[in-house]
Coordinates of C-alpha atoms in Angstrom, one line a residue:
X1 CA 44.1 -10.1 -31.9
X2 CA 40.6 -11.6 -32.1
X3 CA 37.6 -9.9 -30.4
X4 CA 34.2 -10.7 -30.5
X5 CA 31.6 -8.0 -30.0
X6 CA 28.0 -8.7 -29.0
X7 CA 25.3 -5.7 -30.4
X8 CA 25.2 -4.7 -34.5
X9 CA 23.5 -1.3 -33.4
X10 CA 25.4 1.9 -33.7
X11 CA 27.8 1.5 -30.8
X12 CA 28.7 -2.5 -31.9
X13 CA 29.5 -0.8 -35.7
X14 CA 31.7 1.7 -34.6
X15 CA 33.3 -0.3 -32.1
X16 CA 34.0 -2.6 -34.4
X17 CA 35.3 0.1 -37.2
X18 CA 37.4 1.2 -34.7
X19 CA 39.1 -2.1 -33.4
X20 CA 39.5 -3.3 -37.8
X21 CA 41.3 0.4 -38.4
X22 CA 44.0 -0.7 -35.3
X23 CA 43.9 -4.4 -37.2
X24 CA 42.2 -6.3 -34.6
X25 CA 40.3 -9.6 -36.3
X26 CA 36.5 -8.6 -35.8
X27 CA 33.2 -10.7 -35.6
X28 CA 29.9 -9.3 -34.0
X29 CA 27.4 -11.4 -32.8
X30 CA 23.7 -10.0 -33.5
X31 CA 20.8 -12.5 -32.6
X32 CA 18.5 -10.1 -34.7
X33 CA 18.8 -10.0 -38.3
X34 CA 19.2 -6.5 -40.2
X35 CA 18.8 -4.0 -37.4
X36 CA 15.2 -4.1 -36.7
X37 CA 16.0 -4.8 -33.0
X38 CA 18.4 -1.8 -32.6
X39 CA 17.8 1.3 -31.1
X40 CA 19.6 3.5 -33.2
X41 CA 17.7 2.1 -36.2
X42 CA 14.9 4.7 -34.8
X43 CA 17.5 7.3 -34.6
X44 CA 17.2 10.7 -35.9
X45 CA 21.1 11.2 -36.5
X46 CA 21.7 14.6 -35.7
X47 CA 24.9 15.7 -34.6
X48 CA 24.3 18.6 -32.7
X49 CA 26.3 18.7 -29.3
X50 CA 25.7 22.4 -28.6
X51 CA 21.5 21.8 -29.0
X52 CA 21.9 19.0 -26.6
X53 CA 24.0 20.8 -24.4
X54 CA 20.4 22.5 -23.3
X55 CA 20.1 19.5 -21.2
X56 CA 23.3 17.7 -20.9
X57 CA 26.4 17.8 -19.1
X58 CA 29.6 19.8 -20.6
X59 CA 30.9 16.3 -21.6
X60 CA 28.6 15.9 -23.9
X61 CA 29.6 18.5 -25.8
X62 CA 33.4 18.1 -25.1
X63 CA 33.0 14.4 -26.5
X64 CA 30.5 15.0 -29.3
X65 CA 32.1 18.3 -30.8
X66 CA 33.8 16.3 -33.4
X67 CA 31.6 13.8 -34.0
X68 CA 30.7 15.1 -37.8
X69 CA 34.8 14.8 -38.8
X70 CA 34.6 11.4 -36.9
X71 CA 31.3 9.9 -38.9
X72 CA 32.8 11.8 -42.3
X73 CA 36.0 9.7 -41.9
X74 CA 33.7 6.2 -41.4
X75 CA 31.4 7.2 -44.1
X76 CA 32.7 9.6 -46.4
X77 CA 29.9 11.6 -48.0
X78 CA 27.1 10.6 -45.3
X79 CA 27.4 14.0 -43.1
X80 CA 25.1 16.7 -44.3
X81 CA 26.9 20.0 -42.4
X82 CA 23.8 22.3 -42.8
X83 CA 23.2 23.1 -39.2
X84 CA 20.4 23.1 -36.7
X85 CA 17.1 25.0 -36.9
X86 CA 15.5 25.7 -33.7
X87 CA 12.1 27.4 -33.6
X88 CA 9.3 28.3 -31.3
X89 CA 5.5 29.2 -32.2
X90 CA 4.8 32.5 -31.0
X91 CA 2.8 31.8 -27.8
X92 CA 6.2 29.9 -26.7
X93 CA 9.2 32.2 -27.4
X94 CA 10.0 32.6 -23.5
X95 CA 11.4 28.7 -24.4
X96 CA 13.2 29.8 -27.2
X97 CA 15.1 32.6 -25.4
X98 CA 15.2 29.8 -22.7
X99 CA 17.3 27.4 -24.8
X100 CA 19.4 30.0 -25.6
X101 CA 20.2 31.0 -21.9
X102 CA 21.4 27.3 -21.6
X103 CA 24.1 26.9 -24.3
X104 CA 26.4 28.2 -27.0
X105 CA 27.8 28.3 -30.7
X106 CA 24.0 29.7 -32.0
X107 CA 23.1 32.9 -33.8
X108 CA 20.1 34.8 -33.6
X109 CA 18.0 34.9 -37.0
X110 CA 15.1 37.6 -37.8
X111 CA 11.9 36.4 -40.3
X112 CA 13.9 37.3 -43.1
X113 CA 17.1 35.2 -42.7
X114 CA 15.1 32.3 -41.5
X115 CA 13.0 32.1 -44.5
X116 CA 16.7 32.5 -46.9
X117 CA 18.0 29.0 -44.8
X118 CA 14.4 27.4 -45.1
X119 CA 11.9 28.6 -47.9
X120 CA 9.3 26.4 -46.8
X121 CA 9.4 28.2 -43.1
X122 CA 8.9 32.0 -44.6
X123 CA 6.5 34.3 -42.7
X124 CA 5.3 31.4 -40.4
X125 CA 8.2 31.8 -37.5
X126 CA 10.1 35.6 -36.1
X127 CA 12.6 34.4 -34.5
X128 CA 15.0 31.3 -34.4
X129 CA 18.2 30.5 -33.0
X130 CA 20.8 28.6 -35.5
X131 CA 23.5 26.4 -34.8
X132 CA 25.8 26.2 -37.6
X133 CA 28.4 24.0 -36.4
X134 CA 26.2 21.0 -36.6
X135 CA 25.5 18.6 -38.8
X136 CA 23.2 15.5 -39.4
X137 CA 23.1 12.0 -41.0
X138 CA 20.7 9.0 -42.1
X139 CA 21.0 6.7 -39.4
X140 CA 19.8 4.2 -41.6
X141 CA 22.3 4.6 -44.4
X142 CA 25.1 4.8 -41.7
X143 CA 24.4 1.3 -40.2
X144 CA 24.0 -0.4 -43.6
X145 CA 27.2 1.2 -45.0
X146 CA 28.9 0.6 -41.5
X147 CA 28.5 -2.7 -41.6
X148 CA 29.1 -3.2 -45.6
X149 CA 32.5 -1.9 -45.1
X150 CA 33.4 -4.2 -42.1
X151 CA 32.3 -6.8 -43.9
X152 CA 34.5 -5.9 -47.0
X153 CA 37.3 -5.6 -44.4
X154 CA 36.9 -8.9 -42.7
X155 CA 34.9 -8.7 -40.2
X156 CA 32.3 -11.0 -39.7
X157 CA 28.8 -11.4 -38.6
X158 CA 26.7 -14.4 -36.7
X159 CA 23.5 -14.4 -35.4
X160 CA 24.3 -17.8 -33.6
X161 CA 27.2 -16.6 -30.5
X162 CA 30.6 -18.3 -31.4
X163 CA 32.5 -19.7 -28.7
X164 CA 33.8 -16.9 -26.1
X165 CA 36.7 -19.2 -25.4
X166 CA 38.4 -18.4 -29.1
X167 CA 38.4 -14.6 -28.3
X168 CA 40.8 -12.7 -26.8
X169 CA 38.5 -10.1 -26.0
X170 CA 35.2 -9.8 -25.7
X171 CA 32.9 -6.5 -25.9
X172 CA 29.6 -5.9 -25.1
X173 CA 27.1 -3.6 -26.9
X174 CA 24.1 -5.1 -26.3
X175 CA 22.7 -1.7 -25.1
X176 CA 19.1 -1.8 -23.9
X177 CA 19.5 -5.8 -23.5
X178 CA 21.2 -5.2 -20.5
X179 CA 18.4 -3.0 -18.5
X180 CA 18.1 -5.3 -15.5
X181 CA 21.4 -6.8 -15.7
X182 CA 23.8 -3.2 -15.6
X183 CA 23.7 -1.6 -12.4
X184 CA 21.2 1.6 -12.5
X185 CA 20.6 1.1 -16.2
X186 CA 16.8 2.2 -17.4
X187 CA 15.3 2.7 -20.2
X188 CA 14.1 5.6 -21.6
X189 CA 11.3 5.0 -23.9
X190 CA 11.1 7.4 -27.2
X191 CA 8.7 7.6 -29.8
X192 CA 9.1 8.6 -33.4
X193 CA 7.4 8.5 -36.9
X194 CA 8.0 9.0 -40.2
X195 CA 5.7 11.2 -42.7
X196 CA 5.7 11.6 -46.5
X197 CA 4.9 14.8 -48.5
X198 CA 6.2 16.6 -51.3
X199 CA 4.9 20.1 -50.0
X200 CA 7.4 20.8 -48.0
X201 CA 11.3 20.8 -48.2
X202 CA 13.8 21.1 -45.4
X203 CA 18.0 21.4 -45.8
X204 CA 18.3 21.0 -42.1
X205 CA 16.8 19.5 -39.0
X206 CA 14.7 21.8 -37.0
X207 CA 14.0 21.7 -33.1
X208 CA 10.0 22.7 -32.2
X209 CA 10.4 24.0 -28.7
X210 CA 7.4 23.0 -26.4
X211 CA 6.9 23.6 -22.7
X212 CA 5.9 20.2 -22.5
X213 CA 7.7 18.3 -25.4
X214 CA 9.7 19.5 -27.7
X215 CA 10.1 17.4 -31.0
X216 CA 12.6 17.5 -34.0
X217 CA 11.8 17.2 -37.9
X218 CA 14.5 15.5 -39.4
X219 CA 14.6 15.7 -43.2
X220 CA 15.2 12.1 -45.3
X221 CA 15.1 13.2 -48.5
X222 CA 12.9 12.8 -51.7
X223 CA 10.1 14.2 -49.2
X224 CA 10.6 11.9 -46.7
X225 CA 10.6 13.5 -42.7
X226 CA 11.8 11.8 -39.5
X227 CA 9.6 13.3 -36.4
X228 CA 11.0 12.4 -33.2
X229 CA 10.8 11.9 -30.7
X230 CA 9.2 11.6 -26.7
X231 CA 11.4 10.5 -23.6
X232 CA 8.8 8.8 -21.3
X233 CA 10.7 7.0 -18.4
X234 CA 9.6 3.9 -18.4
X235 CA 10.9 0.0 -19.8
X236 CA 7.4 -0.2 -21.3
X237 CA 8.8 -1.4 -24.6
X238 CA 5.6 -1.4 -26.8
X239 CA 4.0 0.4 -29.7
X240 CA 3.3 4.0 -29.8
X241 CA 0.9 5.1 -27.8
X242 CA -2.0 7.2 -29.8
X243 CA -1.1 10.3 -27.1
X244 CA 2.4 10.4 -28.3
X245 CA 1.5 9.9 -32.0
X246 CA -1.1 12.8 -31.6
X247 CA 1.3 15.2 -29.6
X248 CA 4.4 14.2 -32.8
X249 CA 2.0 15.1 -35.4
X250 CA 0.2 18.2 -33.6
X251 CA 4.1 19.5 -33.2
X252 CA 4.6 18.8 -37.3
X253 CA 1.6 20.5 -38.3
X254 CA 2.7 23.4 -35.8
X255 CA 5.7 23.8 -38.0
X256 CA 3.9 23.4 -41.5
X257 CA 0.2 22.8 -42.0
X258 CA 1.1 20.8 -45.3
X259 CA 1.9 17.8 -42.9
X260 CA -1.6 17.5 -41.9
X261 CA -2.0 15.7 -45.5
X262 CA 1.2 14.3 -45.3
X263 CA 1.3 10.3 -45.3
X264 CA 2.3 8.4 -42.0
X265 CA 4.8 5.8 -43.3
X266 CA 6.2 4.3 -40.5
X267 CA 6.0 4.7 -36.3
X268 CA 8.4 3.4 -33.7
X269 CA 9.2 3.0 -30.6
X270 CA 12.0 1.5 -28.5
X271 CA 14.2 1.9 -25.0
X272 CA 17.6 4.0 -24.7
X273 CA 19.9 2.8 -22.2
X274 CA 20.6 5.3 -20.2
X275 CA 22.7 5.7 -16.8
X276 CA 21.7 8.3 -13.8
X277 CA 24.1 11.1 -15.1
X278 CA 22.9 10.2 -18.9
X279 CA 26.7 9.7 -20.2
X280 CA 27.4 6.5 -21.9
X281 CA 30.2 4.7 -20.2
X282 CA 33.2 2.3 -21.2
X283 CA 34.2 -0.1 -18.7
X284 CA 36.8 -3.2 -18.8
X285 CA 36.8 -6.0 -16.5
X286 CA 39.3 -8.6 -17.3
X287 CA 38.9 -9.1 -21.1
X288 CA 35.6 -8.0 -21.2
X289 CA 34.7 -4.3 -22.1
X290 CA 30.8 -2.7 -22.1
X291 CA 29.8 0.4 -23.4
X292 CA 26.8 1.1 -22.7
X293 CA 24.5 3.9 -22.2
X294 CA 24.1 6.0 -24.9
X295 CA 20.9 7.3 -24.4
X296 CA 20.0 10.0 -26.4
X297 CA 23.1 10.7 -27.5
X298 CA 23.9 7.6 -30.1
X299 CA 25.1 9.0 -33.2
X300 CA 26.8 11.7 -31.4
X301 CA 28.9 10.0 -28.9
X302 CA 29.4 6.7 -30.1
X303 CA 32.8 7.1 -32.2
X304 CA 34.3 8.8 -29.6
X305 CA 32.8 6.1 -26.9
X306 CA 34.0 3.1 -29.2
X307 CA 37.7 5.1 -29.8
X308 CA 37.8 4.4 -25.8
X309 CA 36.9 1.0 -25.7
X310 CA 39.4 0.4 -28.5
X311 CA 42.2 2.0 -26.4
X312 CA 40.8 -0.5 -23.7
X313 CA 41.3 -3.4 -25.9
X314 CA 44.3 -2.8 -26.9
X315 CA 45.5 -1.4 -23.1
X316 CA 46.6 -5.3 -22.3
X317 CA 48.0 -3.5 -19.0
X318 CA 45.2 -2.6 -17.7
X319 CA 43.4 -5.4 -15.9
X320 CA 39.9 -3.1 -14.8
X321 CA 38.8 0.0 -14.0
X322 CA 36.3 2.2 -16.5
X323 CA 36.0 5.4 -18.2
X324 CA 32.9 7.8 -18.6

């Protein structure tokens, strides 16, 4: 079976992984070279269903649960399983307690357990609520080594679109592309940077809760820290505005005063795709199959998403119909 897949972002890669483990013959189709172009390039890469479960649906949890074993059996090695820190300067604890009020799978820590999970936090935070079921990755690394080992199975990449006509199936991933195009698909405009310092270490990523806008600190390594991110709605797809660059940095400071010296290595800013309900969903129609809106969710959804549109491919019964 040949299918052609149009999108090299996170939800083309594992849709493509997916369809080579069931021994379909893959190419992807990617105007953009490298992944410059791709959302989940800006990604922070946590895997943390119960955090998100804050503000999400059940299903988002239900789906994304196992989404560390799923990544772990893509990219063996790439999962860090250190859990989520999730923290609140004093004048905001009512938000921590909050957060709390809104989801599951978390334990309460005191100053002193806190500062055992993150020595670089010690004495600057009372209270936190830890999660430690989740996981993270480098969203980075995971795209690269996604698509090196679809390449090293046969799957091929074009930047120029082949002929339709020579696939039997056809599957779009073309995510924010299609704002305009889908039916009630925004964007959702976030915001993120990327500091350097060597004065403060982090084994996990940690949530700042803000009435207004809360932001997570994603550790790279060798002192390199993803800040992310804002969720303006808007299609604006434009640089980072100086307010949210002020409000990611303010929140990083909040959480260590080292990052005021810290170096500013790289901004970014892009669109999700995002649906009304925020749930990605997989839909056929003929031989073509979308999967689309991912919104916040990328990393965390997206192998289970593309598992679906796999079993849609393969489903040659079924001539339409979706699922969400």
């Amino acid at each position: 079976m040949r299918v052609l897949i149009k999108g090299a972002g996170v939800a083309g890669l594992s849709v493509a992984h997916a369809l080579v483990a069931r021994g379909a013959e893959v190419t992807i189709f990617d105007p953009n070279a490298g992944f410059s172009a791709a959302a989940s390039w800006l990604a922070g890469g946590m895997l943390a269903p119960w955090c998100e479960r804050e503000s999400a649906d059940e299903a988002v949890l239900r789906e994304g649960q196992d989404a560390p074993d799923r990544w772990e059996a893509m990219l063996p090695g790439e999962v860090e399983r250190n859990g989520t820190l999730v923290l609140a300067p004093a004048r905001d604890q009512a938000e921590l307690k909050r957060f709390a009020g809104r989801t599951t799978g978390y334990e309460w820590l005191d100053e002193e357990r806190i500062a055992a999970l993150e020595a670089s936090l010690a004495g600057r935070f009372r209270q936190a609520l830890f999660f430690p079921r989740e996981a993270h990755l480098d969203p980075r690394r995971a795209l690269t080594g996604l698509r090196q080992k679809l390449i090293a199975h046969g799957a091929v990449f074009f930047e120029t679109l082949p002929d339709e006509q020579d696939f039997d199936h056809l599957v779009d991933c073309t995510g924010a592309a299609r704002i305009g195009e889908a039916a009630s698909l925004r964007g959702v405009r976030g915001e993120m940077l990327y500091l350097g310092t060597d004065e403060v270490t982090l084994d996990r990523p940690v949530r700042l809760l803000h009435p207004r806008i809360p932001v997570y600190i994603v550790p790279r390594g060798n002192g390199l820290f993803m800040v992310g991110a804002t969720m303006i709605e808007t299609d604006f797809a434009g640089l980072i505005t100086a307010r949210s660059l002020m409000e990611l940095l303010n929140a990083a400071y909040t959480l260590h005063p080292a990052f005021a010296d810290a170096t500013v290595v790289e901004t970014g800013a892009g669109r999700r795709p995002a649906f009304p309900d925020n749930f990605p969903r997989v839909e056929r129609h003929g031989n073509l199959i979308s999967l689309n809106g991912l919104y916040r969710h990328g990393f965390l959804l997206a192998p289970a998403m593309a598992a679906r549109a796999a079993d849609l491919v393969f489903n040659t019964d079924t001539a339409g119909g979706h699922a969400s």
